[in-house]
PDB file of C-alpha atoms in Angstrom:
ATOM      1  CA  ASP A 126      21.139   3.640 -11.177  1.00  0.00           C
ATOM      2  CA  PRO A 127      21.197   1.549 -14.562  1.00  0.00           C
ATOM      3  CA  PHE A 128      17.447   1.615 -16.484  1.00  0.00           C
ATOM      4  CA  ILE A 129      16.357   0.145 -19.587  1.00  0.00           C
ATOM      5  CA  THR A 130      13.938   2.180 -21.945  1.00  0.00           C
ATOM      6  CA  PHE A 131      11.518   0.786 -23.827  1.00  0.00           C
ATOM      7  CA  GLY A 132       7.985   1.360 -26.213  1.00  0.00           C
ATOM      8  CA  GLU A 133       6.755   1.311 -29.152  1.00  0.00           C
ATOM      9  CA  GLN A 134       7.165   1.961 -32.144  1.00  0.00           C
ATOM     10  CA  ASN A 135       3.789   3.557 -33.377  1.00  0.00           C
ATOM     11  CA  GLN A 136       3.735   6.115 -29.760  1.00  0.00           C
ATOM     12  CA  LYS A 137       0.850   4.609 -28.745  1.00  0.00           C
ATOM     13  CA  SER A 138       0.474   3.424 -24.918  1.00  0.00           C
ATOM     14  CA  THR A 139      -0.416  -0.750 -25.163  1.00  0.00           C
ATOM     15  CA  GLN A 140      -1.097  -2.678 -22.641  1.00  0.00           C
ATOM     16  CA  ARG A 141       2.499  -4.500 -22.546  1.00  0.00           C
ATOM     17  CA  THR A 142       4.572  -1.677 -22.243  1.00  0.00           C
ATOM     18  CA  LYS A 143       2.573  -1.026 -19.323  1.00  0.00           C
ATOM     19  CA  ASP A 144       2.446  -5.043 -18.237  1.00  0.00           C
ATOM     20  CA  LEU A 145       6.886  -4.808 -18.370  1.00  0.00           C
ATOM     21  CA  LEU A 146       6.655  -1.186 -16.868  1.00  0.00           C
ATOM     22  CA  ASN A 147       5.146  -3.690 -14.071  1.00  0.00           C
ATOM     23  CA  VAL A 148       7.906  -6.156 -13.931  1.00  0.00           C
ATOM     24  CA  PHE A 149      10.529  -3.645 -13.597  1.00  0.00           C
ATOM     25  CA  SER A 150       8.990  -1.850 -10.756  1.00  0.00           C
ATOM     26  CA  ASP A 151       9.175  -4.876  -8.645  1.00  0.00           C
ATOM     27  CA  CYS A 152      12.919  -5.241  -9.968  1.00  0.00           C
ATOM     28  CA  GLN A 153      16.054  -4.212  -7.508  1.00  0.00           C
ATOM     29  CA  GLY A 154      19.289  -2.921  -9.431  1.00  0.00           C
ATOM     30  CA  ILE A 155      17.401  -1.687 -12.785  1.00  0.00           C
ATOM     31  CA  ILE A 156      14.615   1.073 -13.570  1.00  0.00           C
ATOM     32  CA  GLY A 157      11.804   0.446 -16.316  1.00  0.00           C
ATOM     33  CA  LYS A 158      11.099   3.403 -18.412  1.00  0.00           C
ATOM     34  CA  LEU A 159       8.251   3.611 -20.821  1.00  0.00           C
ATOM     35  CA  SER A 160       9.176   5.702 -23.607  1.00  0.00           C
ATOM     36  CA  GLU A 161       6.402   7.687 -25.343  1.00  0.00           C
ATOM     37  CA  ASN A 162       8.482   8.785 -28.661  1.00  0.00           C
ATOM     38  CA  ILE A 163      10.890   5.032 -28.359  1.00  0.00           C
ATOM     39  CA  GLU A 164      12.810   5.904 -32.343  1.00  0.00           C
ATOM     40  CA  LYS A 165      13.690  10.020 -30.609  1.00  0.00           C
ATOM     41  CA  ALA A 166      15.043   7.863 -27.071  1.00  0.00           C
ATOM     42  CA  VAL A 167      16.639   5.199 -29.586  1.00  0.00           C
ATOM     43  CA  TRP A 168      18.113   7.948 -31.727  1.00  0.00           C
ATOM     44  CA  GLU A 169      19.486  10.138 -27.385  1.00  0.00           C
ATOM     45  CA  LYS A 170      21.413   6.470 -26.813  1.00  0.00           C
ATOM     46  CA  PHE A 171      23.214   6.382 -29.970  1.00  0.00           C
ATOM     47  CA  LEU A 172      24.000   9.762 -29.739  1.00  0.00           C
ATOM     48  CA  LEU A 173      24.791   9.859 -26.617  1.00  0.00           C
ATOM     49  CA  ILE A 174      27.414   6.618 -26.900  1.00  0.00           C
ATOM     50  CA  SER A 175      28.842   6.756 -30.893  1.00  0.00           C
ATOM     51  CA  SER A 176      30.075  10.539 -29.918  1.00  0.00           C
ATOM     52  CA  PHE A 177      32.009   9.715 -26.619  1.00  0.00           C
ATOM     53  CA  SER A 178      32.815   6.264 -27.935  1.00  0.00           C
ATOM     54  CA  GLY A 179      34.612   8.165 -30.855  1.00  0.00           C
ATOM     55  CA  VAL A 180      35.795  10.386 -29.484  1.00  0.00           C
ATOM     56  CA  GLY A 181      37.017   8.584 -26.351  1.00  0.00           C
ATOM     57  CA  ALA A 182      38.922   6.590 -28.918  1.00  0.00           C
ATOM     58  CA  VAL A 183      40.575   8.361 -31.459  1.00  0.00           C
ATOM     59  CA  THR A 184      42.016  10.596 -28.264  1.00  0.00           C
ATOM     60  CA  ARG A 185      42.772   7.480 -26.028  1.00  0.00           C
ATOM     61  CA  MET A 186      41.545   9.504 -23.309  1.00  0.00           C
ATOM     62  CA  PRO A 187      38.480   9.246 -20.738  1.00  0.00           C
ATOM     63  CA  ILE A 188      36.170  11.604 -20.458  1.00  0.00           C
ATOM     64  CA  GLY A 189      37.171  13.544 -17.547  1.00  0.00           C
ATOM     65  CA  ILE A 190      39.837  14.777 -19.398  1.00  0.00           C
ATOM     66  CA  ILE A 191      38.529  14.773 -22.851  1.00  0.00           C
ATOM     67  CA  ARG A 192      35.830  18.001 -20.827  1.00  0.00           C
ATOM     68  CA  SER A 193      38.606  19.928 -19.072  1.00  0.00           C
ATOM     69  CA  ILE A 194      40.173  20.599 -22.639  1.00  0.00           C
ATOM     70  CA  PRO A 195      37.760  22.703 -24.295  1.00  0.00           C
ATOM     71  CA  GLU A 196      39.022  21.258 -27.674  1.00  0.00           C
ATOM     72  CA  THR A 197      38.565  18.379 -27.681  1.00  0.00           C
ATOM     73  CA  ARG A 198      34.945  19.467 -25.478  1.00  0.00           C
ATOM     74  CA  LYS A 199      34.627  20.778 -28.700  1.00  0.00           C
ATOM     75  CA  MET A 200      35.354  17.767 -30.575  1.00  0.00           C
ATOM     76  CA  LEU A 201      32.887  15.906 -27.935  1.00  0.00           C
ATOM     77  CA  THR A 202      30.038  19.090 -28.879  1.00  0.00           C
ATOM     78  CA  GLU A 203      30.742  18.832 -32.747  1.00  0.00           C
ATOM     79  CA  ALA A 204      30.004  15.249 -32.909  1.00  0.00           C
ATOM     80  CA  MET A 205      27.089  15.023 -30.981  1.00  0.00           C
ATOM     81  CA  ARG A 206      25.717  17.628 -33.338  1.00  0.00           C
ATOM     82  CA  GLU A 207      26.784  15.935 -37.077  1.00  0.00           C
ATOM     83  CA  VAL A 208      24.259  13.293 -35.086  1.00  0.00           C
ATOM     84  CA  VAL A 209      21.872  15.538 -35.022  1.00  0.00           C
ATOM     85  CA  LEU A 210      21.531  17.070 -37.907  1.00  0.00           C
ATOM     86  CA  ILE A 211      20.826  13.159 -39.233  1.00  0.00           C
ATOM     87  CA  ALA A 212      18.551  12.229 -36.641  1.00  0.00           C
ATOM     88  CA  ASN A 213      17.170  15.773 -38.163  1.00  0.00           C
ATOM     89  CA  ALA A 214      16.766  14.312 -41.865  1.00  0.00           C
ATOM     90  CA  ARG A 215      15.261  11.263 -41.147  1.00  0.00           C
ATOM     91  CA  GLY A 216      12.288  12.540 -39.204  1.00  0.00           C
ATOM     92  CA  VAL A 217      13.457  12.601 -35.371  1.00  0.00           C
ATOM     93  CA  ASN A 218      13.480  15.843 -33.493  1.00  0.00           C
ATOM     94  CA  LEU A 219      16.687  15.858 -32.114  1.00  0.00           C
ATOM     95  CA  ASN A 220      17.900  19.900 -31.236  1.00  0.00           C
ATOM     96  CA  GLU A 221      21.034  21.814 -28.645  1.00  0.00           C
ATOM     97  CA  ASN A 222      18.641  20.582 -25.706  1.00  0.00           C
ATOM     98  CA  THR A 223      19.672  17.109 -26.414  1.00  0.00           C
ATOM     99  CA  ILE A 224      23.317  18.183 -26.897  1.00  0.00           C
ATOM    100  CA  GLN A 225      23.029  19.725 -23.705  1.00  0.00           C
ATOM    101  CA  LYS A 226      22.032  17.121 -21.396  1.00  0.00           C
ATOM    102  CA  THR A 227      23.795  15.011 -23.410  1.00  0.00           C
ATOM    103  CA  TRP A 228      26.443  16.910 -22.338  1.00  0.00           C
ATOM    104  CA  LYS A 229      24.740  16.798 -18.692  1.00  0.00           C
ATOM    105  CA  PHE A 230      24.968  13.807 -17.920  1.00  0.00           C
ATOM    106  CA  PHE A 231      28.976  13.726 -19.718  1.00  0.00           C
ATOM    107  CA  ASN A 232      29.463  15.872 -16.683  1.00  0.00           C
ATOM    108  CA  SER A 233      27.770  13.970 -14.133  1.00  0.00           C
ATOM    109  CA  ILE A 234      29.567  10.544 -14.920  1.00  0.00           C
ATOM    110  CA  PRO A 235      33.316  10.125 -13.060  1.00  0.00           C
ATOM    111  CA  GLU A 236      36.267  11.193 -14.259  1.00  0.00           C
ATOM    112  CA  LYS A 237      37.249   8.160 -15.325  1.00  0.00           C
ATOM    113  CA  SER A 238      34.844   6.971 -17.580  1.00  0.00           C
ATOM    114  CA  THR A 239      35.127   5.346 -20.356  1.00  0.00           C
ATOM    115  CA  ALA A 240      33.175   3.753 -23.694  1.00  0.00           C
ATOM    116  CA  SER A 241      33.129   0.075 -24.643  1.00  0.00           C
ATOM    117  CA  MET A 242      34.409   0.863 -28.259  1.00  0.00           C
ATOM    118  CA  GLN A 243      37.015   2.576 -27.152  1.00  0.00           C
ATOM    119  CA  ARG A 244      38.474   0.057 -24.551  1.00  0.00           C
ATOM    120  CA  ASP A 245      38.129  -2.543 -27.404  1.00  0.00           C
ATOM    121  CA  LEU A 246      39.921  -0.401 -29.529  1.00  0.00           C
ATOM    122  CA  MET A 247      42.989   0.209 -27.012  1.00  0.00           C
ATOM    123  CA  ASP A 248      43.507  -3.825 -26.112  1.00  0.00           C
ATOM    124  CA  GLY A 249      43.484  -4.705 -29.588  1.00  0.00           C
ATOM    125  CA  LYS A 250      39.953  -5.910 -29.530  1.00  0.00           C
ATOM    126  CA  GLN A 251      37.177  -6.029 -32.702  1.00  0.00           C
ATOM    127  CA  SER A 252      34.594  -2.928 -31.481  1.00  0.00           C
ATOM    128  CA  GLU A 253      31.397  -1.656 -32.322  1.00  0.00           C
ATOM    129  CA  LEU A 254      33.698   0.876 -34.578  1.00  0.00           C
ATOM    130  CA  GLU A 255      31.384   0.127 -37.435  1.00  0.00           C
ATOM    131  CA  SER A 256      27.835  -0.762 -36.752  1.00  0.00           C
ATOM    132  CA  GLN A 257      28.464   3.339 -34.947  1.00  0.00           C
ATOM    133  CA  THR A 258      30.564   5.459 -35.956  1.00  0.00           C
ATOM    134  CA  GLY A 259      30.593   3.756 -40.131  1.00  0.00           C
ATOM    135  CA  VAL A 260      26.371   4.187 -39.524  1.00  0.00           C
ATOM    136  CA  ILE A 261      27.060   7.603 -38.865  1.00  0.00           C
ATOM    137  CA  ILE A 262      28.913   8.219 -41.906  1.00  0.00           C
ATOM    138  CA  ARG A 263      26.351   6.157 -43.702  1.00  0.00           C
ATOM    139  CA  TYR A 264      23.037   7.707 -42.496  1.00  0.00           C
ATOM    140  CA  GLY A 265      24.643  10.733 -43.316  1.00  0.00           C
ATOM    141  CA  MET A 266      25.720  10.423 -47.064  1.00  0.00           C
ATOM    142  CA  GLN A 267      21.943   8.745 -47.624  1.00  0.00           C
ATOM    143  CA  SER A 268      20.845  12.174 -45.603  1.00  0.00           C
ATOM    144  CA  ASN A 269      22.951  14.237 -47.296  1.00  0.00           C
ATOM    145  CA  ILE A 270      24.912  15.306 -44.246  1.00  0.00           C
ATOM    146  CA  GLN A 271      28.743  15.968 -44.929  1.00  0.00           C
ATOM    147  CA  THR A 272      30.022  14.171 -41.300  1.00  0.00           C
ATOM    148  CA  PRO A 273      34.166  15.549 -41.387  1.00  0.00           C
ATOM    149  CA  LEU A 274      34.820  14.830 -37.940  1.00  0.00           C
ATOM    150  CA  ASN A 275      32.782  10.634 -37.809  1.00  0.00           C
ATOM    151  CA  CYS A 276      34.955  10.818 -41.078  1.00  0.00           C
ATOM    152  CA  PHE A 277      37.657  11.368 -39.075  1.00  0.00           C
ATOM    153  CA  ILE A 278      37.505   9.574 -36.098  1.00  0.00           C
ATOM    154  CA  PHE A 279      36.640   6.675 -38.204  1.00  0.00           C
ATOM    155  CA  HIS A 280      39.056   6.239 -40.548  1.00  0.00           C
ATOM    156  CA  SER A 281      41.511   7.318 -37.697  1.00  0.00           C
ATOM    157  CA  LEU A 282      40.806   4.233 -35.802  1.00  0.00           C
ATOM    158  CA  LEU A 283      40.299   1.910 -38.877  1.00  0.00           C
ATOM    159  CA  PRO A 284      43.777   0.468 -39.144  1.00  0.00           C
ATOM    160  CA  SER A 285      43.130  -0.876 -35.519  1.00  0.00           C
ATOM    161  CA  GLU A 286      39.478  -2.296 -36.431  1.00  0.00           C
ATOM    162  CA  LYS A 287      40.989  -4.376 -39.540  1.00  0.00           C
ATOM    163  CA  ILE A 288      44.035  -6.016 -37.786  1.00  0.00           C
ATOM    164  CA  ALA A 289      41.774  -6.732 -34.830  1.00  0.00           C
ATOM    165  CA  ARG A 290      39.441  -8.731 -37.273  1.00  0.00           C
ATOM    166  CA  GLY A 291      42.918 -10.408 -38.340  1.00  0.00           C
ATOM    167  CA  HIS A 292      43.226  -8.164 -41.873  1.00  0.00           C
ATOM    168  CA  LYS A 293      46.864  -8.463 -42.508  1.00  0.00           C
ATOM    169  CA  LEU A 294      47.645  -4.945 -43.452  1.00  0.00           C
ATOM    170  CA  LEU A 295      51.443  -5.187 -43.902  1.00  0.00           C
ATOM    171  CA  GLU A 296      53.323  -7.874 -45.858  1.00  0.00           C
ATOM    172  CA  ASN A 297      56.234  -8.761 -43.195  1.00  0.00           C
TER     173      ASN A 297
END
């Protein structure tokens, strides 16, 4: 079921988060989840979507194919590991359990699943390349963390993104 995770940045339980949880309890079709550590929850979601988006876009393949080939499985895992290192450098505790939990999700979704960034790039549309893979690279540089795979993904997808944004890359 679709869900929304929310919480206070100071990691305290407040009446407004309890009230919001109560509002979601009456909703149909969406579940509200109260997080005691919203920053960690945001990083876990960012790790999932940025790695899936980047690897999916650069391979142009759905998750079923990515997870079925050892080399692309490894690629997706390595993309996640780079995000884990950055999160840890920024004071958010992610680890191998986070990667395993994310793989559990990837293994559970339909084999033809793709990420929106991947679909946008494949359709020649503007995407979230800068706000996903670009952020990984910038945060990596700020934290002195190497991100070779995400740099490769970003540089490989950048021409498509520039064309979608109206840049003229060729004179003719």
